[in-house]
Amino acid sequence: MKRELKKLAGELAAYIRTVDEDTYMPPVTGNQLPVTSNQSQVASYQLPVTSNQLPVASRRPPGDGAEMAALIEEMKQCRKCLLGNSRLNAVFGVGNTAAKVVFVGEGPGFDEDHRGEPFVGRSGALLDKILDTVLGLKRSDVYIANIVKCHPMVNPENPEARGNDRPPTPEEISACRPYLDKQLSFIKPKCIVTLGSVATRVLLGVTQGISLARGKWYDYPVELFGPGHPIKVLPTYHPAALLRNPNLKRDTWEDMKMLKAFIEK
Ligand code: SF4
């Protein structure tokens, strides 16, 4: 009976995620912007640098990789939130640490947890295809990461179950967010692409669903590289949403063409 209930809970969570991609909005946390309905305000708002971020002057380029390696080791040992107790692998990120563009998703799922790499499985294959066909890039040309580094599970006692995914909680996002900002500060990308509503909401604080937020450039509201060096952010659909609804591909292709024009100029 208990096992059946857990299975049902997993299936229900998976179903909710299929219908909720456009509307899911995790509550704003202390690391995010105040909610505002004025998008231009959101685009220009600059959060003050906090103690969660590295001092700008202390950053070295990613060339020697020592700081990034130390961060990876720290993350592998991390238990700052409960996800650290149930993960199989902490999933840091993958790709070129000098990339012009960083793609950011929500968090690892079953396949990512098992393989220790973000965006593998069907969503990852589609992301690779988009990179190749629209941007002429390989996975190794860009950097790919997530908001949280460990797999949020409906039933954390069963990491071997598929359909056990859930969105990260505000507390988990808050605990993990410094890793992403440190990653970004080492990579120093020209722009970030947020994949889906959760990543967009967390990084930009926009209140709209992804269908309204996508296809526009924003300024990343955390000052990582000092005044006058904003990172641009382009929200688009999560590849999983395209798998569920192929009609979204047209808009995604348009977004990727905007990205291509930006990184090539
Ligand atoms: S999700 Fe992030 S903060 Fe939580 S345990 Fe994993 S690495 Fe640490």
PDB file of C-alpha atoms and ligand atoms in Angstrom:
ATOM      1  CA  MET A   1       0.000   0.000   0.000  1.00  0.00           C
ATOM      2  CA  LYS A   2       2.778   2.415   1.000  1.00  0.00           C
ATOM      3  CA  ARG A   3       4.721   1.567  -2.138  1.00  0.00           C
ATOM      4  CA  GLU A   4       1.622   2.162  -4.307  1.00  0.00           C
ATOM      5  CA  LEU A   5       1.036   5.538  -2.657  1.00  0.00           C
ATOM      6  CA  LYS A   6       4.657   6.550  -3.339  1.00  0.00           C
ATOM      7  CA  LYS A   7       4.301   5.453  -6.949  1.00  0.00           C
ATOM      8  CA  LEU A   8       1.075   7.439  -7.298  1.00  0.00           C
ATOM      9  CA  ALA A   9       2.753  10.511  -5.776  1.00  0.00           C
ATOM     10  CA  GLY A  10       5.574  10.227  -8.310  1.00  0.00           C
ATOM     11  CA  GLU A  11       3.173   9.881 -11.215  1.00  0.00           C
ATOM     12  CA  LEU A  12       1.092  12.817  -9.999  1.00  0.00           C
ATOM     13  CA  ALA A  13       4.193  15.013  -9.729  1.00  0.00           C
ATOM     14  CA  ALA A  14       5.258  14.019 -13.230  1.00  0.00           C
ATOM     15  CA  TYR A  15       1.783  14.841 -14.565  1.00  0.00           C
ATOM     16  CA  ILE A  16       1.725  18.234 -12.855  1.00  0.00           C
ATOM     17  CA  ARG A  17       5.050  19.077 -14.450  1.00  0.00           C
ATOM     18  CA  THR A  18       3.701  18.271 -17.902  1.00  0.00           C
ATOM     19  CA  VAL A  19       0.839  20.766 -17.573  1.00  0.00           C
ATOM     20  CA  ASP A  20       2.591  23.338 -15.462  1.00  0.00           C
ATOM     21  CA  GLU A  21       5.697  24.363 -17.385  1.00  0.00           C
ATOM     22  CA  ASP A  22       4.245  27.698 -18.319  1.00  0.00           C
ATOM     23  CA  THR A  23       2.652  28.595 -15.043  1.00  0.00           C
ATOM     24  CA  TYR A  24       4.887  27.260 -12.257  1.00  0.00           C
ATOM     25  CA  MET A  25       6.295  30.114 -10.209  1.00  0.00           C
ATOM     26  CA  PRO A  26       8.383  29.307  -7.169  1.00  0.00           C
ATOM     27  CA  PRO A  27       8.043  31.969  -4.491  1.00  0.00           C
ATOM     28  CA  VAL A  28      10.624  34.731  -4.596  1.00  0.00           C
ATOM     29  CA  THR A  29      13.557  34.156  -2.239  1.00  0.00           C
ATOM     30  CA  GLY A  30      16.082  36.518  -0.750  1.00  0.00           C
ATOM     31  CA  ASN A  31      18.428  36.005  -3.688  1.00  0.00           C
ATOM     32  CA  GLN A  32      15.898  37.223  -6.192  1.00  0.00           C
ATOM     33  CA  LEU A  33      14.347  40.427  -7.356  1.00  0.00           C
ATOM     34  CA  PRO A  34      11.312  41.894  -5.689  1.00  0.00           C
ATOM     35  CA  VAL A  35       8.276  40.935  -7.734  1.00  0.00           C
ATOM     36  CA  THR A  36       7.097  43.683 -10.039  1.00  0.00           C
ATOM     37  CA  SER A  37       4.703  43.763 -12.913  1.00  0.00           C
ATOM     38  CA  ASN A  38       6.876  46.288 -14.721  1.00  0.00           C
ATOM     39  CA  GLN A  39       9.167  44.272 -16.928  1.00  0.00           C
ATOM     40  CA  SER A  40      11.414  47.203 -17.829  1.00  0.00           C
ATOM     41  CA  GLN A  41      12.074  47.729 -14.138  1.00  0.00           C
ATOM     42  CA  VAL A  42      13.022  44.086 -13.823  1.00  0.00           C
ATOM     43  CA  ALA A  43      15.324  44.284 -16.812  1.00  0.00           C
ATOM     44  CA  SER A  44      17.286  47.214 -15.419  1.00  0.00           C
ATOM     45  CA  TYR A  45      17.239  46.429 -11.706  1.00  0.00           C
ATOM     46  CA  GLN A  46      20.653  45.680 -10.209  1.00  0.00           C
ATOM     47  CA  LEU A  47      20.840  43.678  -7.002  1.00  0.00           C
ATOM     48  CA  PRO A  48      23.549  44.804  -4.621  1.00  0.00           C
ATOM     49  CA  VAL A  49      26.491  42.426  -4.399  1.00  0.00           C
ATOM     50  CA  THR A  50      25.910  40.108  -1.429  1.00  0.00           C
ATOM     51  CA  SER A  51      28.137  37.962   0.715  1.00  0.00           C
ATOM     52  CA  ASN A  52      27.012  34.977  -1.348  1.00  0.00           C
ATOM     53  CA  GLN A  53      28.995  36.326  -4.271  1.00  0.00           C
ATOM     54  CA  LEU A  54      32.684  36.517  -4.829  1.00  0.00           C
ATOM     55  CA  PRO A  55      34.378  39.909  -4.587  1.00  0.00           C
ATOM     56  CA  VAL A  56      34.793  41.103  -8.154  1.00  0.00           C
ATOM     57  CA  ALA A  57      38.461  41.987  -7.744  1.00  0.00           C
ATOM     58  CA  SER A  58      39.447  38.533  -6.495  1.00  0.00           C
ATOM     59  CA  ARG A  59      38.300  36.651  -9.573  1.00  0.00           C
ATOM     60  CA  ARG A  60      40.781  35.111 -11.895  1.00  0.00           C
ATOM     61  CA  PRO A  61      39.974  34.050 -15.421  1.00  0.00           C
ATOM     62  CA  PRO A  62      38.932  30.398 -15.692  1.00  0.00           C
ATOM     63  CA  GLY A  63      42.212  29.593 -17.456  1.00  0.00           C
ATOM     64  CA  ASP A  64      43.946  27.695 -14.619  1.00  0.00           C
ATOM     65  CA  GLY A  65      40.676  26.085 -13.527  1.00  0.00           C
ATOM     66  CA  ALA A  66      41.827  25.910  -9.905  1.00  0.00           C
ATOM     67  CA  GLU A  67      38.949  27.917  -8.491  1.00  0.00           C
ATOM     68  CA  MET A  68      36.402  25.993 -10.536  1.00  0.00           C
ATOM     69  CA  ALA A  69      37.931  22.679  -9.430  1.00  0.00           C
ATOM     70  CA  ALA A  70      37.787  23.781  -5.789  1.00  0.00           C
ATOM     71  CA  LEU A  71      34.149  24.778  -6.227  1.00  0.00           C
ATOM     72  CA  ILE A  72      33.318  21.380  -7.730  1.00  0.00           C
ATOM     73  CA  GLU A  73      34.956  19.621  -4.786  1.00  0.00           C
ATOM     74  CA  GLU A  74      33.028  21.810  -2.349  1.00  0.00           C
ATOM     75  CA  MET A  75      29.772  21.022  -4.132  1.00  0.00           C
ATOM     76  CA  LYS A  76      30.417  17.269  -4.123  1.00  0.00           C
ATOM     77  CA  GLN A  77      30.591  17.386  -0.322  1.00  0.00           C
ATOM     78  CA  CYS A  78      27.705  19.839   0.016  1.00  0.00           C
ATOM     79  CA  ARG A  79      24.828  19.157   2.396  1.00  0.00           C
ATOM     80  CA  LYS A  80      23.544  22.721   2.607  1.00  0.00           C
ATOM     81  CA  CYS A  81      20.058  21.473   1.808  1.00  0.00           C
ATOM     82  CA  LEU A  82      18.337  18.112   2.129  1.00  0.00           C
ATOM     83  CA  LEU A  83      18.816  17.306  -1.558  1.00  0.00           C
ATOM     84  CA  GLY A  84      22.400  16.500  -0.666  1.00  0.00           C
ATOM     85  CA  ASN A  85      21.208  13.499   1.342  1.00  0.00           C
ATOM     86  CA  SER A  86      19.293  11.805  -1.469  1.00  0.00           C
ATOM     87  CA  ARG A  87      21.258  12.615  -4.633  1.00  0.00           C
ATOM     88  CA  LEU A  88      23.283   9.971  -6.392  1.00  0.00           C
ATOM     89  CA  ASN A  89      25.542  12.587  -7.982  1.00  0.00           C
ATOM     90  CA  ALA A  90      25.860  16.309  -7.536  1.00  0.00           C
ATOM     91  CA  VAL A  91      25.572  17.748 -11.049  1.00  0.00           C
ATOM     92  CA  PHE A  92      27.776  20.781 -11.339  1.00  0.00           C
ATOM     93  CA  GLY A  93      27.778  21.691 -15.020  1.00  0.00           C
ATOM     94  CA  VAL A  94      29.448  20.775 -18.264  1.00  0.00           C
ATOM     95  CA  GLY A  95      31.034  22.451 -21.244  1.00  0.00           C
ATOM     96  CA  ASN A  96      33.471  25.170 -22.120  1.00  0.00           C
ATOM     97  CA  THR A  97      34.486  27.235 -19.076  1.00  0.00           C
ATOM     98  CA  ALA A  98      35.299  30.121 -21.399  1.00  0.00           C
ATOM     99  CA  ALA A  99      31.972  29.910 -23.246  1.00  0.00           C
ATOM    100  CA  LYS A 100      30.171  32.990 -24.497  1.00  0.00           C
ATOM    101  CA  VAL A 101      26.832  31.500 -23.534  1.00  0.00           C
ATOM    102  CA  VAL A 102      25.660  29.551 -20.499  1.00  0.00           C
ATOM    103  CA  PHE A 103      22.383  27.608 -20.625  1.00  0.00           C
ATOM    104  CA  VAL A 104      20.676  27.313 -17.241  1.00  0.00           C
ATOM    105  CA  GLY A 105      17.904  24.853 -16.434  1.00  0.00           C
ATOM    106  CA  GLU A 106      15.992  24.053 -13.286  1.00  0.00           C
ATOM    107  CA  GLY A 107      17.743  21.054 -11.764  1.00  0.00           C
ATOM    108  CA  PRO A 108      18.898  17.498 -12.420  1.00  0.00           C
ATOM    109  CA  GLY A 109      16.354  14.778 -13.096  1.00  0.00           C
ATOM    110  CA  PHE A 110      16.678  11.005 -13.027  1.00  0.00           C
ATOM    111  CA  ASP A 111      19.137  10.663 -15.916  1.00  0.00           C
ATOM    112  CA  GLU A 112      21.255  13.609 -14.786  1.00  0.00           C
ATOM    113  CA  ASP A 113      21.397  12.299 -11.217  1.00  0.00           C
ATOM    114  CA  HIS A 114      22.574   8.914 -12.466  1.00  0.00           C
ATOM    115  CA  ARG A 115      25.146  10.250 -14.916  1.00  0.00           C
ATOM    116  CA  GLY A 116      26.313  13.337 -13.059  1.00  0.00           C
ATOM    117  CA  GLU A 117      25.840  15.572 -16.094  1.00  0.00           C
ATOM    118  CA  PRO A 118      23.144  18.164 -16.838  1.00  0.00           C
ATOM    119  CA  PHE A 119      20.724  17.796 -19.733  1.00  0.00           C
ATOM    120  CA  VAL A 120      21.228  14.199 -20.724  1.00  0.00           C
ATOM    121  CA  GLY A 121      18.354  11.942 -21.746  1.00  0.00           C
ATOM    122  CA  ARG A 122      15.710  13.103 -24.216  1.00  0.00           C
ATOM    123  CA  SER A 123      15.743  16.772 -23.188  1.00  0.00           C
ATOM    124  CA  GLY A 124      19.501  16.844 -23.457  1.00  0.00           C
ATOM    125  CA  ALA A 125      19.449  15.232 -26.890  1.00  0.00           C
ATOM    126  CA  LEU A 126      17.005  17.884 -28.076  1.00  0.00           C
ATOM    127  CA  LEU A 127      19.147  20.663 -26.607  1.00  0.00           C
ATOM    128  CA  ASP A 128      22.163  19.228 -28.446  1.00  0.00           C
ATOM    129  CA  LYS A 129      20.136  19.200 -31.666  1.00  0.00           C
ATOM    130  CA  ILE A 130      19.074  22.833 -31.202  1.00  0.00           C
ATOM    131  CA  LEU A 131      22.680  23.835 -30.549  1.00  0.00           C
ATOM    132  CA  ASP A 132      23.792  22.060 -33.691  1.00  0.00           C
ATOM    133  CA  THR A 133      21.057  22.941 -36.159  1.00  0.00           C
ATOM    134  CA  VAL A 134      20.305  26.527 -35.179  1.00  0.00           C
ATOM    135  CA  LEU A 135      23.539  27.748 -33.633  1.00  0.00           C
ATOM    136  CA  GLY A 136      26.087  25.510 -35.338  1.00  0.00           C
ATOM    137  CA  LEU A 137      27.556  24.711 -31.910  1.00  0.00           C
ATOM    138  CA  LYS A 138      28.373  21.587 -29.968  1.00  0.00           C
ATOM    139  CA  ARG A 139      27.705  20.967 -26.292  1.00  0.00           C
ATOM    140  CA  SER A 140      31.429  21.445 -25.729  1.00  0.00           C
ATOM    141  CA  ASP A 141      31.242  24.983 -27.188  1.00  0.00           C
ATOM    142  CA  VAL A 142      28.787  26.246 -24.561  1.00  0.00           C
ATOM    143  CA  TYR A 143      28.357  25.754 -20.830  1.00  0.00           C
ATOM    144  CA  ILE A 144      25.293  24.024 -19.352  1.00  0.00           C
ATOM    145  CA  ALA A 145      24.247  24.218 -15.703  1.00  0.00           C
ATOM    146  CA  ASN A 146      21.221  24.179 -13.438  1.00  0.00           C
ATOM    147  CA  ILE A 147      19.788  26.332 -10.678  1.00  0.00           C
ATOM    148  CA  VAL A 148      20.162  23.502  -8.138  1.00  0.00           C
ATOM    149  CA  LYS A 149      22.885  20.888  -8.370  1.00  0.00           C
ATOM    150  CA  CYS A 150      21.117  17.912  -6.804  1.00  0.00           C
ATOM    151  CA  HIS A 151      18.032  16.020  -7.935  1.00  0.00           C
ATOM    152  CA  PRO A 152      14.812  17.222  -6.268  1.00  0.00           C
ATOM    153  CA  MET A 153      12.724  14.113  -5.714  1.00  0.00           C
ATOM    154  CA  VAL A 154       9.118  13.605  -4.653  1.00  0.00           C
ATOM    155  CA  ASN A 155      10.248  10.532  -2.741  1.00  0.00           C
ATOM    156  CA  PRO A 156      13.873  11.037  -1.728  1.00  0.00           C
ATOM    157  CA  GLU A 157      14.060   7.456  -0.483  1.00  0.00           C
ATOM    158  CA  ASN A 158      13.772   6.117  -4.012  1.00  0.00           C
ATOM    159  CA  PRO A 159      16.322   7.695  -6.371  1.00  0.00           C
ATOM    160  CA  GLU A 160      15.994   4.649  -8.636  1.00  0.00           C
ATOM    161  CA  ALA A 161      12.397   5.527  -9.580  1.00  0.00           C
ATOM    162  CA  ARG A 162      11.635   7.420 -12.754  1.00  0.00           C
ATOM    163  CA  GLY A 163       8.859  10.006 -12.575  1.00  0.00           C
ATOM    164  CA  ASN A 164      10.092  11.002  -9.128  1.00  0.00           C
ATOM    165  CA  ASP A 165      11.080  14.558 -10.099  1.00  0.00           C
ATOM    166  CA  ARG A 166       9.729  17.767  -8.593  1.00  0.00           C
ATOM    167  CA  PRO A 167      10.671  21.442  -8.832  1.00  0.00           C
ATOM    168  CA  PRO A 168      13.195  22.691  -6.265  1.00  0.00           C
ATOM    169  CA  THR A 169      11.790  24.512  -3.245  1.00  0.00           C
ATOM    170  CA  PRO A 170      12.680  28.159  -2.527  1.00  0.00           C
ATOM    171  CA  GLU A 171      14.898  26.971   0.348  1.00  0.00           C
ATOM    172  CA  GLU A 172      16.800  24.589  -1.932  1.00  0.00           C
ATOM    173  CA  ILE A 173      17.170  27.287  -4.569  1.00  0.00           C
ATOM    174  CA  SER A 174      18.440  29.757  -1.984  1.00  0.00           C
ATOM    175  CA  ALA A 175      20.953  27.282  -0.580  1.00  0.00           C
ATOM    176  CA  CYS A 176      22.325  26.354  -3.995  1.00  0.00           C
ATOM    177  CA  ARG A 177      22.246  29.693  -5.774  1.00  0.00           C
ATOM    178  CA  PRO A 178      25.769  30.790  -4.723  1.00  0.00           C
ATOM    179  CA  TYR A 179      27.237  27.865  -6.705  1.00  0.00           C
ATOM    180  CA  LEU A 180      25.653  29.109  -9.906  1.00  0.00           C
ATOM    181  CA  ASP A 181      26.739  32.696  -9.363  1.00  0.00           C
ATOM    182  CA  LYS A 182      30.290  31.538  -8.670  1.00  0.00           C
ATOM    183  CA  GLN A 183      30.243  29.392 -11.798  1.00  0.00           C
ATOM    184  CA  LEU A 184      29.094  32.381 -13.810  1.00  0.00           C
ATOM    185  CA  SER A 185      31.720  34.618 -12.240  1.00  0.00           C
ATOM    186  CA  PHE A 186      34.453  32.202 -13.338  1.00  0.00           C
ATOM    187  CA  ILE A 187      33.086  31.672 -16.849  1.00  0.00           C
ATOM    188  CA  LYS A 188      32.231  35.322 -17.477  1.00  0.00           C
ATOM    189  CA  PRO A 189      29.777  34.563 -20.291  1.00  0.00           C
ATOM    190  CA  LYS A 190      28.496  37.169 -22.675  1.00  0.00           C
ATOM    191  CA  CYS A 191      24.968  35.910 -22.063  1.00  0.00           C
ATOM    192  CA  ILE A 192      22.792  33.369 -20.270  1.00  0.00           C
ATOM    193  CA  VAL A 193      19.876  31.456 -21.748  1.00  0.00           C
ATOM    194  CA  THR A 194      17.321  30.446 -19.129  1.00  0.00           C
ATOM    195  CA  LEU A 195      15.494  27.253 -20.057  1.00  0.00           C
ATOM    196  CA  GLY A 196      11.912  27.247 -18.825  1.00  0.00           C
ATOM    197  CA  SER A 197       9.809  29.093 -16.307  1.00  0.00           C
ATOM    198  CA  VAL A 198      11.639  28.092 -13.155  1.00  0.00           C
ATOM    199  CA  ALA A 199      15.118  29.153 -14.271  1.00  0.00           C
ATOM    200  CA  THR A 200      13.696  32.368 -15.736  1.00  0.00           C
ATOM    201  CA  ARG A 201      11.754  33.197 -12.628  1.00  0.00           C
ATOM    202  CA  VAL A 202      14.684  32.498 -10.336  1.00  0.00           C
ATOM    203  CA  LEU A 203      17.338  34.358 -12.317  1.00  0.00           C
ATOM    204  CA  LEU A 204      15.268  37.326 -13.446  1.00  0.00           C
ATOM    205  CA  GLY A 205      12.377  37.551 -11.007  1.00  0.00           C
ATOM    206  CA  VAL A 206       9.924  38.051 -13.849  1.00  0.00           C
ATOM    207  CA  THR A 207       6.364  37.200 -12.954  1.00  0.00           C
ATOM    208  CA  GLN A 208       5.152  36.117 -16.369  1.00  0.00           C
ATOM    209  CA  GLY A 209       5.117  32.558 -17.580  1.00  0.00           C
ATOM    210  CA  ILE A 210       7.795  31.602 -20.045  1.00  0.00           C
ATOM    211  CA  SER A 211       5.528  32.135 -23.070  1.00  0.00           C
ATOM    212  CA  LEU A 212       5.433  35.873 -22.277  1.00  0.00           C
ATOM    213  CA  ALA A 213       8.947  36.248 -20.868  1.00  0.00           C
ATOM    214  CA  ARG A 214      10.755  34.480 -23.730  1.00  0.00           C
ATOM    215  CA  GLY A 215      12.251  36.096 -26.771  1.00  0.00           C
ATOM    216  CA  LYS A 216      13.495  39.286 -25.055  1.00  0.00           C
ATOM    217  CA  TRP A 217      16.851  40.310 -23.686  1.00  0.00           C
ATOM    218  CA  TYR A 218      17.192  41.206 -19.998  1.00  0.00           C
ATOM    219  CA  ASP A 219      20.104  42.276 -17.833  1.00  0.00           C
ATOM    220  CA  TYR A 220      21.164  39.672 -15.258  1.00  0.00           C
ATOM    221  CA  PRO A 221      20.196  41.405 -12.018  1.00  0.00           C
ATOM    222  CA  VAL A 222      23.291  40.340 -10.082  1.00  0.00           C
ATOM    223  CA  GLU A 223      26.397  42.437 -10.628  1.00  0.00           C
ATOM    224  CA  LEU A 224      29.090  39.804 -11.059  1.00  0.00           C
ATOM    225  CA  PHE A 225      31.711  41.679 -13.030  1.00  0.00           C
ATOM    226  CA  GLY A 226      31.425  45.217 -11.766  1.00  0.00           C
ATOM    227  CA  PRO A 227      29.518  48.234 -13.081  1.00  0.00           C
ATOM    228  CA  GLY A 228      29.084  48.503 -16.813  1.00  0.00           C
ATOM    229  CA  HIS A 229      29.488  44.777 -17.498  1.00  0.00           C
ATOM    230  CA  PRO A 230      25.996  43.310 -17.345  1.00  0.00           C
ATOM    231  CA  ILE A 231      25.366  39.787 -18.505  1.00  0.00           C
ATOM    232  CA  LYS A 232      22.481  39.596 -20.932  1.00  0.00           C
ATOM    233  CA  VAL A 233      19.792  36.979 -20.333  1.00  0.00           C
ATOM    234  CA  LEU A 234      17.497  35.420 -22.926  1.00  0.00           C
ATOM    235  CA  PRO A 235      14.655  33.235 -21.646  1.00  0.00           C
ATOM    236  CA  THR A 236      13.307  30.446 -23.824  1.00  0.00           C
ATOM    237  CA  TYR A 237      11.379  27.209 -23.447  1.00  0.00           C
ATOM    238  CA  HIS A 238      12.811  24.207 -21.661  1.00  0.00           C
ATOM    239  CA  PRO A 239      13.542  21.362 -24.119  1.00  0.00           C
ATOM    240  CA  ALA A 240      11.181  19.139 -22.120  1.00  0.00           C
ATOM    241  CA  ALA A 241       8.370  21.547 -22.982  1.00  0.00           C
ATOM    242  CA  LEU A 242       9.187  21.151 -26.682  1.00  0.00           C
ATOM    243  CA  LEU A 243       9.012  17.388 -26.325  1.00  0.00           C
ATOM    244  CA  ARG A 244       5.544  17.736 -24.841  1.00  0.00           C
ATOM    245  CA  ASN A 245       4.384  20.389 -27.276  1.00  0.00           C
ATOM    246  CA  PRO A 246       6.250  20.514 -30.605  1.00  0.00           C
ATOM    247  CA  ASN A 247       4.295  23.670 -31.526  1.00  0.00           C
ATOM    248  CA  LEU A 248       6.684  25.565 -29.258  1.00  0.00           C
ATOM    249  CA  LYS A 249       9.630  24.744 -31.496  1.00  0.00           C
ATOM    250  CA  ARG A 250       8.986  27.638 -33.856  1.00  0.00           C
ATOM    251  CA  ASP A 251       9.295  30.226 -31.053  1.00  0.00           C
ATOM    252  CA  THR A 252      12.353  28.469 -29.671  1.00  0.00           C
ATOM    253  CA  TRP A 253      14.024  28.550 -33.062  1.00  0.00           C
ATOM    254  CA  GLU A 254      13.322  32.291 -33.233  1.00  0.00           C
ATOM    255  CA  ASP A 255      14.890  32.750 -29.796  1.00  0.00           C
ATOM    256  CA  MET A 256      17.953  30.791 -30.854  1.00  0.00           C
ATOM    257  CA  LYS A 257      18.331  32.942 -33.935  1.00  0.00           C
ATOM    258  CA  MET A 258      18.329  35.998 -31.634  1.00  0.00           C
ATOM    259  CA  LEU A 259      21.017  34.294 -29.570  1.00  0.00           C
ATOM    260  CA  LYS A 260      23.106  33.473 -32.615  1.00  0.00           C
ATOM    261  CA  ALA A 261      22.987  37.085 -33.811  1.00  0.00           C
ATOM    262  CA  PHE A 262      23.995  38.301 -30.337  1.00  0.00           C
ATOM    263  CA  ILE A 263      26.949  36.000 -29.754  1.00  0.00           C
ATOM    264  CA  GLU A 264      28.280  36.537 -33.278  1.00  0.00           C
ATOM    265  CA  LYS A 265      28.274  40.321 -33.178  1.00  0.00           C
TER     266      LYS A 265
HETATM  267  S1  SF4 B   1      21.223  21.216  -4.076  1.00  0.00           S
HETATM  268 FE1  SF4 B   1      22.974  22.603  -3.921  1.00  0.00          FE
HETATM  269  S2  SF4 B   1      22.865  23.416  -1.814  1.00  0.00           S
HETATM  270 FE2  SF4 B   1      21.598  21.550  -1.867  1.00  0.00          FE
HETATM  271  S3  SF4 B   1      23.010  19.911  -1.237  1.00  0.00           S
HETATM  272 FE3  SF4 B   1      23.037  19.992  -3.500  1.00  0.00          FE
HETATM  273  S4  SF4 B   1      24.799  21.305  -3.978  1.00  0.00           S
HETATM  274 FE4  SF4 B   1      24.297  21.662  -1.812  1.00  0.00          FE
END
